[in-house]
mmCIF file of C-alpha atoms in Angstrom:
data_model
loop_
_atom_site.group_PDB
_atom_site.id
_atom_site.type_symbol
_atom_site.label_atom_id
_atom_site.label_comp_id
_atom_site.label_asym_id
_atom_site.label_seq_id
_atom_site.Cartn_x
_atom_site.Cartn_y
_atom_site.Cartn_z
ATOM 1 C CA MET A 1 99.228 100.780 100.839
ATOM 2 C CA PHE A 2 95.491 100.375 100.470
ATOM 3 C CA ASP A 3 93.913 102.994 102.766
ATOM 4 C CA ARG A 4 90.820 101.063 103.804
ATOM 5 C CA ALA A 5 89.787 103.473 106.572
ATOM 6 C CA ARG A 6 89.886 106.508 104.277
ATOM 7 C CA LEU A 7 87.951 104.682 101.566
ATOM 8 C CA ILE A 8 85.213 103.698 104.037
ATOM 9 C CA ALA A 9 85.022 107.271 105.350
ATOM 10 C CA GLU A 10 84.761 108.736 101.851
ATOM 11 C CA CYS A 11 82.121 106.208 100.778
ATOM 12 C CA THR A 12 80.141 107.150 103.889
ATOM 13 C CA ALA A 13 80.444 110.838 103.061
ATOM 14 C CA HIS A 14 80.016 110.760 99.286
ATOM 15 C CA GLY A 15 78.321 107.496 98.299
ATOM 16 C CA ARG A 16 79.937 105.780 95.329
ATOM 17 C CA VAL A 17 83.720 106.312 95.144
ATOM 18 C CA VAL A 18 86.046 105.150 92.372
ATOM 19 C CA ARG A 19 89.513 104.164 93.559
ATOM 20 C CA VAL A 20 92.052 104.720 90.784
ATOM 21 C CA VAL A 21 95.337 102.924 91.474
ATOM 22 C CA VAL A 22 98.597 102.577 89.557
ATOM 23 C CA ALA A 23 98.757 98.804 89.056
ATOM 24 C CA ASP A 24 101.915 98.494 86.960
ATOM 25 C CA VAL A 25 104.684 100.755 85.636
ATOM 26 C CA ARG A 26 106.945 100.244 82.635
ATOM 27 C CA GLY A 27 109.703 102.754 82.098
ATOM 28 C CA SER A 28 109.490 106.249 83.589
ATOM 29 C CA ALA A 29 106.285 107.301 85.361
ATOM 30 C CA PRO A 30 105.360 110.068 87.807
ATOM 31 C CA ARG A 31 104.188 107.724 90.588
ATOM 32 C CA GLU A 32 104.925 104.250 91.825
ATOM 33 C CA VAL A 33 102.766 101.108 91.819
ATOM 34 C CA GLY A 34 100.143 101.455 94.562
ATOM 35 C CA ALA A 35 99.720 105.244 94.251
ATOM 36 C CA ALA A 36 95.985 105.910 94.316
ATOM 37 C CA MET A 37 93.348 108.602 94.167
ATOM 38 C CA HIS A 38 89.670 108.474 95.099
ATOM 39 C CA VAL A 39 87.117 110.120 92.801
ATOM 40 C CA TRP A 40 83.461 110.866 93.518
ATOM 41 C CA ALA A 41 80.741 112.953 91.871
ATOM 42 C CA ASP A 42 81.976 116.384 92.935
ATOM 43 C CA GLY A 43 85.444 115.837 94.332
ATOM 44 C CA GLN A 44 88.530 113.699 94.749
ATOM 45 C CA SER A 45 91.429 112.987 97.110
ATOM 46 C CA GLY A 46 94.900 111.545 96.759
ATOM 47 C CA THR A 47 97.015 111.618 93.611
ATOM 48 C CA ILE A 48 98.490 109.319 90.994
ATOM 49 C CA GLY A 49 100.623 112.161 89.631
ATOM 50 C CA GLY A 50 101.151 113.050 86.034
ATOM 51 C CA GLY A 51 98.884 116.068 85.701
ATOM 52 C CA ALA A 52 97.217 115.297 82.379
ATOM 53 C CA LEU A 53 96.808 111.592 83.114
ATOM 54 C CA GLU A 54 95.255 112.293 86.506
ATOM 55 C CA PHE A 55 92.934 114.952 85.058
ATOM 56 C CA GLU A 56 91.806 112.629 82.270
ATOM 57 C CA LEU A 57 91.196 109.660 84.559
ATOM 58 C CA ALA A 58 89.323 111.744 87.134
ATOM 59 C CA ALA A 59 86.963 112.931 84.396
ATOM 60 C CA GLN A 60 86.522 109.427 82.974
ATOM 61 C CA THR A 61 85.816 107.714 86.286
ATOM 62 C CA ARG A 62 83.164 110.109 87.637
ATOM 63 C CA GLY A 63 79.901 108.244 87.337
ATOM 64 C CA MET A 64 81.642 104.958 86.490
ATOM 65 C CA LEU A 65 79.539 101.910 87.346
ATOM 66 C CA HIS A 66 81.940 99.041 86.658
ATOM 67 C CA ASP A 67 85.603 98.282 87.359
ATOM 68 C CA THR A 68 88.050 98.841 84.511
ATOM 69 C CA HIS A 69 91.687 98.020 83.753
ATOM 70 C CA SER A 70 93.369 100.383 81.287
ATOM 71 C CA ARG A 71 96.872 101.018 79.919
ATOM 72 C CA HIS A 72 98.258 104.480 79.201
ATOM 73 C CA ALA A 73 101.396 105.570 77.354
ATOM 74 C CA LEU A 74 102.921 108.629 79.004
ATOM 75 C CA GLY A 75 104.092 110.379 75.878
ATOM 76 C CA PRO A 76 103.101 113.144 73.490
ATOM 77 C CA ASP A 77 99.428 112.122 73.446
ATOM 78 C CA LEU A 78 99.145 113.186 77.083
ATOM 79 C CA GLY A 79 101.614 116.040 76.840
ATOM 80 C CA GLN A 80 103.987 114.293 79.248
ATOM 81 C CA CYS A 81 107.709 113.668 78.912
ATOM 82 C CA CYS A 82 107.975 110.567 81.133
ATOM 83 C CA GLY A 83 108.082 108.213 78.172
ATOM 84 C CA GLY A 84 106.893 105.180 80.110
ATOM 85 C CA ALA A 85 103.525 103.467 80.432
ATOM 86 C CA VAL A 86 101.215 102.615 83.295
ATOM 87 C CA ASP A 87 98.424 100.155 83.941
ATOM 88 C CA ILE A 88 95.536 101.695 85.847
ATOM 89 C CA LEU A 89 92.936 99.801 87.840
ATOM 90 C CA SER A 90 89.730 101.781 88.488
ATOM 91 C CA GLU A 91 87.406 100.116 90.992
ATOM 92 C CA VAL A 92 83.950 101.239 92.059
ATOM 93 C CA PHE A 93 83.268 101.116 95.788
ATOM 94 C CA ASP A 94 80.267 101.778 97.976
ATOM 95 C CA GLY A 95 80.271 101.496 101.767
ATOM 96 C CA ALA A 96 79.521 97.765 101.782
ATOM 97 C CA ARG A 97 82.268 96.883 99.307
ATOM 98 C CA ALA A 98 84.790 99.115 101.085
ATOM 99 C CA ARG A 99 84.066 97.461 104.445
ATOM 100 C CA ALA A 100 84.460 94.035 102.809
ATOM 101 C CA VAL A 101 88.117 94.769 101.987
ATOM 102 C CA PRO A 102 90.316 92.594 104.260
ATOM 103 C CA GLU A 103 92.273 94.376 106.980
ATOM 104 C CA ASP A 104 95.631 92.807 106.090
ATOM 105 C CA VAL A 105 96.166 92.176 102.352
ATOM 106 C CA PHE A 106 93.725 92.799 99.482
ATOM 107 C CA ALA A 107 94.053 90.539 96.440
ATOM 108 C CA ARG A 108 91.605 90.517 93.543
ATOM 109 C CA GLY A 109 91.571 89.633 89.872
ATOM 110 C CA THR A 110 90.023 87.545 87.136
ATOM 111 C CA GLY A 111 90.399 83.823 86.651
ATOM 112 C CA PRO A 112 92.081 81.442 89.083
ATOM 113 C CA MET A 113 94.283 83.062 91.727
ATOM 114 C CA PRO A 114 97.960 82.629 90.754
ATOM 115 C CA LEU A 115 100.029 80.413 93.030
ATOM 116 C CA ALA A 116 102.432 83.301 93.774
ATOM 117 C CA VAL A 117 99.540 85.397 95.073
ATOM 118 C CA LYS A 118 98.252 82.517 97.206
ATOM 119 C CA ARG A 119 101.696 82.114 98.745
ATOM 120 C CA ALA A 120 102.022 85.858 99.319
ATOM 121 C CA LEU A 121 98.691 85.905 101.158
ATOM 122 C CA SER A 122 99.676 82.885 103.250
ATOM 123 C CA THR A 123 103.039 84.394 104.157
ATOM 124 C CA ALA A 124 101.469 87.737 105.064
ATOM 125 C CA ARG A 125 98.864 86.150 107.324
ATOM 126 C CA ASN A 126 101.049 83.481 108.903
ATOM 127 C CA GLN A 127 104.356 85.322 109.218
ATOM 128 C CA GLY A 128 103.360 88.997 109.100
ATOM 129 C CA VAL A 129 105.562 89.684 106.049
ATOM 130 C CA GLN A 130 103.552 91.758 103.619
ATOM 131 C CA PRO A 131 104.191 91.673 99.866
ATOM 132 C CA PRO A 132 104.608 94.878 97.867
ATOM 133 C CA GLU A 133 101.854 96.275 95.679
ATOM 134 C CA ALA A 134 101.948 94.361 92.398
ATOM 135 C CA LEU A 135 99.921 93.273 89.387
ATOM 136 C CA HIS A 136 100.606 89.564 88.856
ATOM 137 C CA ASP A 137 98.963 87.588 86.063
ATOM 138 C CA GLY A 138 95.855 89.772 86.129
ATOM 139 C CA TRP A 139 95.650 89.848 89.931
ATOM 140 C CA MET A 140 96.317 93.004 91.927
ATOM 141 C CA ILE A 141 97.664 92.540 95.432
ATOM 142 C CA GLU A 142 98.096 95.352 97.966
ATOM 143 C CA PRO A 143 98.901 95.397 101.677
ATOM 144 C CA VAL A 144 96.183 97.212 103.619
ATOM 145 C CA GLN A 145 97.228 100.092 105.809
ATOM 146 C CA ALA A 146 97.045 99.223 109.480
ATOM 147 C CA PRO A 147 94.573 101.039 111.748
ATOM 148 C CA ASP A 148 95.562 104.529 112.813
ATOM 149 C CA ARG A 149 98.748 104.953 114.857
ATOM 150 C CA PRO A 150 97.967 107.020 117.952
ATOM 151 C CA LEU A 151 100.245 110.064 118.166
ATOM 152 C CA TRP A 152 99.991 112.477 121.104
ATOM 153 C CA ILE A 153 101.513 115.923 120.704
ATOM 154 C CA TRP A 154 101.978 117.701 124.032
ATOM 155 C CA GLY A 155 102.240 121.435 123.414
ATOM 156 C CA ALA A 156 100.669 123.893 120.974
ATOM 157 C CA GLY A 157 103.483 126.398 120.647
ATOM 158 C CA HIS A 158 105.486 127.084 117.489
ATOM 159 C CA VAL A 159 106.921 123.574 117.196
ATOM 160 C CA GLY A 160 103.640 121.890 118.096
ATOM 161 C CA ARG A 161 101.843 123.886 115.405
ATOM 162 C CA ALA A 162 104.529 123.070 112.858
ATOM 163 C CA LEU A 163 104.250 119.375 113.721
ATOM 164 C CA VAL A 164 100.486 119.393 113.217
ATOM 165 C CA ASP A 165 100.897 121.340 109.990
ATOM 166 C CA VAL A 166 103.336 118.778 108.597
ATOM 167 C CA LEU A 167 101.838 115.595 110.063
ATOM 168 C CA HIS A 168 98.073 116.063 109.760
ATOM 169 C CA PRO A 169 97.892 114.995 106.080
ATOM 170 C CA VAL A 170 99.935 111.833 106.730
ATOM 171 C CA PRO A 171 97.673 108.786 106.391
ATOM 172 C CA GLY A 172 97.465 106.416 109.320
ATOM 173 C CA LEU A 173 98.077 108.886 112.148
ATOM 174 C CA ALA A 174 95.431 109.550 114.814
ATOM 175 C CA ILE A 175 96.661 112.777 116.406
ATOM 176 C CA THR A 176 95.672 113.967 119.864
ATOM 177 C CA TRP A 177 96.888 117.491 120.627
ATOM 178 C CA VAL A 178 97.177 118.617 124.254
ATOM 179 C CA ASP A 179 97.947 121.936 125.926
ATOM 180 C CA THR A 180 97.022 123.739 129.118
ATOM 181 C CA ALA A 181 94.184 125.976 127.845
ATOM 182 C CA PRO A 182 91.881 126.354 124.815
ATOM 183 C CA ASP A 183 93.493 129.641 123.765
ATOM 184 C CA ARG A 184 96.838 127.881 123.366
ATOM 185 C CA PHE A 185 95.573 126.300 120.128
ATOM 186 C CA PRO A 186 95.196 128.051 116.752
ATOM 187 C CA ARG A 187 91.728 129.140 115.696
ATOM 188 C CA THR A 188 91.629 126.678 112.819
ATOM 189 C CA VAL A 189 92.651 123.062 113.338
ATOM 190 C CA PRO A 190 92.219 120.163 110.873
ATOM 191 C CA GLU A 191 88.919 118.479 111.665
ATOM 192 C CA HIS A 192 90.388 115.026 112.325
ATOM 193 C CA ILE A 193 92.781 116.297 115.010
ATOM 194 C CA THR A 194 91.544 115.731 118.571
ATOM 195 C CA ILE A 195 92.207 118.808 120.729
ATOM 196 C CA VAL A 196 92.267 118.347 124.499
ATOM 197 C CA PRO A 197 92.958 121.341 126.770
ATOM 198 C CA ALA A 198 93.923 120.395 130.328
ATOM 199 C CA ALA A 199 95.271 122.662 133.050
ATOM 200 C CA ASP A 200 97.440 119.745 134.185
ATOM 201 C CA PRO A 201 98.333 117.718 131.069
ATOM 202 C CA THR A 202 99.687 114.822 133.145
ATOM 203 C CA THR A 203 96.130 113.926 134.161
ATOM 204 C CA LEU A 204 95.544 112.837 130.558
ATOM 205 C CA VAL A 205 98.430 110.369 130.393
ATOM 206 C CA PRO A 206 96.351 107.425 131.751
ATOM 207 C CA PHE A 207 93.937 107.926 128.836
ATOM 208 C CA ALA A 208 96.642 107.524 126.176
ATOM 209 C CA PRO A 209 96.879 104.067 124.586
ATOM 210 C CA LYS A 210 99.898 102.183 125.834
ATOM 211 C CA ASP A 211 101.057 101.793 122.224
ATOM 212 C CA ALA A 212 100.819 105.517 121.500
ATOM 213 C CA GLU A 213 103.731 107.610 120.287
ATOM 214 C CA HIS A 214 104.383 110.877 122.115
ATOM 215 C CA LEU A 215 106.084 114.179 121.344
ATOM 216 C CA VAL A 216 106.654 116.350 124.413
ATOM 217 C CA LEU A 217 107.273 120.040 123.665
ATOM 218 C CA THR A 218 105.340 122.282 126.039
ATOM 219 C CA TYR A 219 106.270 125.832 127.020
ATOM 220 C CA SER A 220 107.450 124.653 130.458
ATOM 221 C CA HIS A 221 110.419 122.466 131.402
ATOM 222 C CA GLU A 222 108.552 121.455 134.552
ATOM 223 C CA ILE A 223 105.536 120.284 132.545
ATOM 224 C CA ASP A 224 107.860 118.464 130.149
ATOM 225 C CA LEU A 225 109.552 116.683 133.059
ATOM 226 C CA ALA A 226 106.236 115.782 134.678
ATOM 227 C CA LEU A 227 104.990 114.359 131.377
ATOM 228 C CA CYS A 228 108.166 112.289 130.895
ATOM 229 C CA HIS A 229 107.803 110.962 134.458
ATOM 230 C CA ALA A 230 104.128 110.094 133.922
ATOM 231 C CA LEU A 231 104.736 108.492 130.526
ATOM 232 C CA LEU A 232 107.571 106.335 131.853
ATOM 233 C CA ARG A 233 105.191 105.046 134.519
ATOM 234 C CA HIS A 234 102.396 104.536 131.975
ATOM 235 C CA SER A 235 104.184 102.904 128.983
ATOM 236 C CA PHE A 236 104.381 103.982 125.354
ATOM 237 C CA ALA A 237 105.558 102.891 121.923
ATOM 238 C CA SER A 238 107.927 105.829 121.584
ATOM 239 C CA CYS A 239 108.507 109.189 123.229
ATOM 240 C CA GLY A 240 110.389 112.215 121.949
ATOM 241 C CA LEU A 241 111.330 115.281 123.978
ATOM 242 C CA ILE A 242 112.304 118.646 122.561
ATOM 243 C CA GLY A 243 115.457 120.038 124.097
ATOM 244 C CA SER A 244 119.167 120.592 124.163
ATOM 245 C CA THR A 245 121.937 118.303 125.370
ATOM 246 C CA THR A 246 122.032 120.252 128.627
ATOM 247 C CA LYS A 247 118.286 119.938 129.168
ATOM 248 C CA TRP A 248 118.377 116.197 128.530
ATOM 249 C CA ALA A 249 121.298 115.697 130.938
ATOM 250 C CA ARG A 250 119.324 117.457 133.687
ATOM 251 C CA PHE A 251 116.185 115.485 132.853
ATOM 252 C CA ARG A 252 118.048 112.161 132.996
ATOM 253 C CA LYS A 253 119.320 112.972 136.469
ATOM 254 C CA ARG A 254 115.935 114.119 137.730
ATOM 255 C CA LEU A 255 114.150 111.109 136.221
ATOM 256 C CA THR A 256 116.707 108.853 137.872
ATOM 257 C CA ASP A 257 115.996 110.592 141.186
ATOM 258 C CA LEU A 258 112.300 109.889 140.589
ATOM 259 C CA GLY A 259 113.067 106.154 140.486
ATOM 260 C CA HIS A 260 113.367 105.353 136.770
ATOM 261 C CA THR A 261 116.129 103.069 135.550
ATOM 262 C CA SER A 262 118.620 104.178 132.924
ATOM 263 C CA ASP A 263 117.240 101.627 130.452
ATOM 264 C CA LYS A 264 113.749 103.072 130.753
ATOM 265 C CA ILE A 265 114.954 106.653 130.557
ATOM 266 C CA ALA A 266 116.912 105.809 127.396
ATOM 267 C CA ARG A 267 113.627 105.042 125.644
ATOM 268 C CA ILE A 268 112.960 108.788 125.486
ATOM 269 C CA GLN A 269 114.591 110.385 122.480
ATOM 270 C CA CYS A 270 115.978 113.884 122.993
ATOM 271 C CA PRO A 271 116.206 116.006 120.925
ATOM 272 C CA ILE A 272 113.425 115.175 118.482
ATOM 273 C CA GLY A 273 113.787 115.354 114.727
ATOM 274 C CA ASP A 274 117.133 115.788 113.009
ATOM 275 C CA PRO A 275 119.344 118.394 114.703
ATOM 276 C CA GLY A 276 121.342 118.728 111.486
ATOM 277 C CA LEU A 277 118.360 120.368 109.789
ATOM 278 C CA GLY A 278 118.302 123.270 112.234
ATOM 279 C CA LYS A 279 115.997 124.596 114.947
ATOM 280 C CA GLN A 280 113.346 126.350 112.841
ATOM 281 C CA PRO A 281 109.984 124.799 113.859
ATOM 282 C CA HIS A 282 109.077 123.420 110.449
ATOM 283 C CA LEU A 283 112.556 121.949 109.994
ATOM 284 C CA ILE A 284 112.156 120.179 113.341
ATOM 285 C CA ALA A 285 108.761 118.951 112.158
ATOM 286 C CA ILE A 286 110.217 117.663 108.891
ATOM 287 C CA GLY A 287 112.847 115.703 110.815
ATOM 288 C CA VAL A 288 110.186 114.227 113.092
ATOM 289 C CA ALA A 289 107.954 113.337 110.139
ATOM 290 C CA TYR A 290 110.849 111.540 108.441
ATOM 291 C CA ARG A 291 111.608 109.485 111.546
ATOM 292 C CA LEU A 292 107.939 108.578 111.989
ATOM 293 C CA ALA A 293 107.676 107.566 108.343
ATOM 294 C CA MET A 294 110.788 105.400 108.538
ATOM 295 C CA ALA A 295 109.572 103.733 111.721
ATOM 296 C CA SER A 296 106.268 102.840 110.057
ATOM 297 C CA GLN A 297 107.741 101.124 107.012
ATOM 298 C CA THR A 298 106.634 97.508 106.773
ATOM 299 C CA ILE A 299 109.259 95.020 105.630
ATOM 300 C CA HIS A 300 108.372 94.089 102.058
ATOM 301 C CA ARG A 301 109.608 91.189 100.010
ATOM 302 C CA PRO A 302 109.369 91.035 96.203
ATOM 303 C CA LEU A 303 106.363 89.014 95.109
ATOM 304 C CA GLU A 304 108.638 86.671 93.162
ATOM 305 C CA THR A 305 110.162 85.392 96.413
ATOM 306 C CA PHE A 306 106.800 83.852 97.341
ATOM 307 C CA ALA A 307 106.662 81.803 94.159
#
């Protein structure tokens, strides 16, 4: 998806930024249509894969003043064995142009807009069904990534740290990390993570957006229970609790005693992640990351179905 928020942030930080996106793929290629990297005078972010292709395009686009559309064969000339070919769209953005990108679907090209693209835009805006990234008759269309999903991680122990380690690079997540004291957190934390120490974490629940997702994994079963109780009273998009079958059975009974219905209690997922992967913190985090990624997938329809 088109990461509008990241592009705006990088234009603000670095001035002119060239967004290099895979617009079309024929045959074998290292990345899919829509994969993108951002290049500025002394740095870059993201990846289109391919090693040599990415290195060459990063060098070519630094200092670029105008948009370009190029085609590249991924064969011996680039020292790659993919054997396919890719179309690359390189677009120059400043802050004003980045902010002008629509917040739902971004379509642009030369000449009259194809009817299929018009229908895709209409369907996306009227029915909420977004088309996939595609180059269609000289027009590139991409769904724009939705604003950040609020994710609250309650607990900065081994699993909490593994979760932040795995999840912090994932685009679209706005992570708030809570524990009972400042020294519970590691010395170095990614700059976009919001750290909130609170002696009683439940006092922070009213400040969480009602559409936030929560992962409860503190060092204390009593704090975990209190957080589940508070979150059930507050509302949430999803809530996961670390624990065993025995722990969850006890929590269900105690939450019932606190007045919550079985339907509401069932909204809490316990355990988190994929138990089949094991209990090592990073394996738990990988399972959680997979579930979050699957939950965020937008239903796509092939562009041809809009024609």
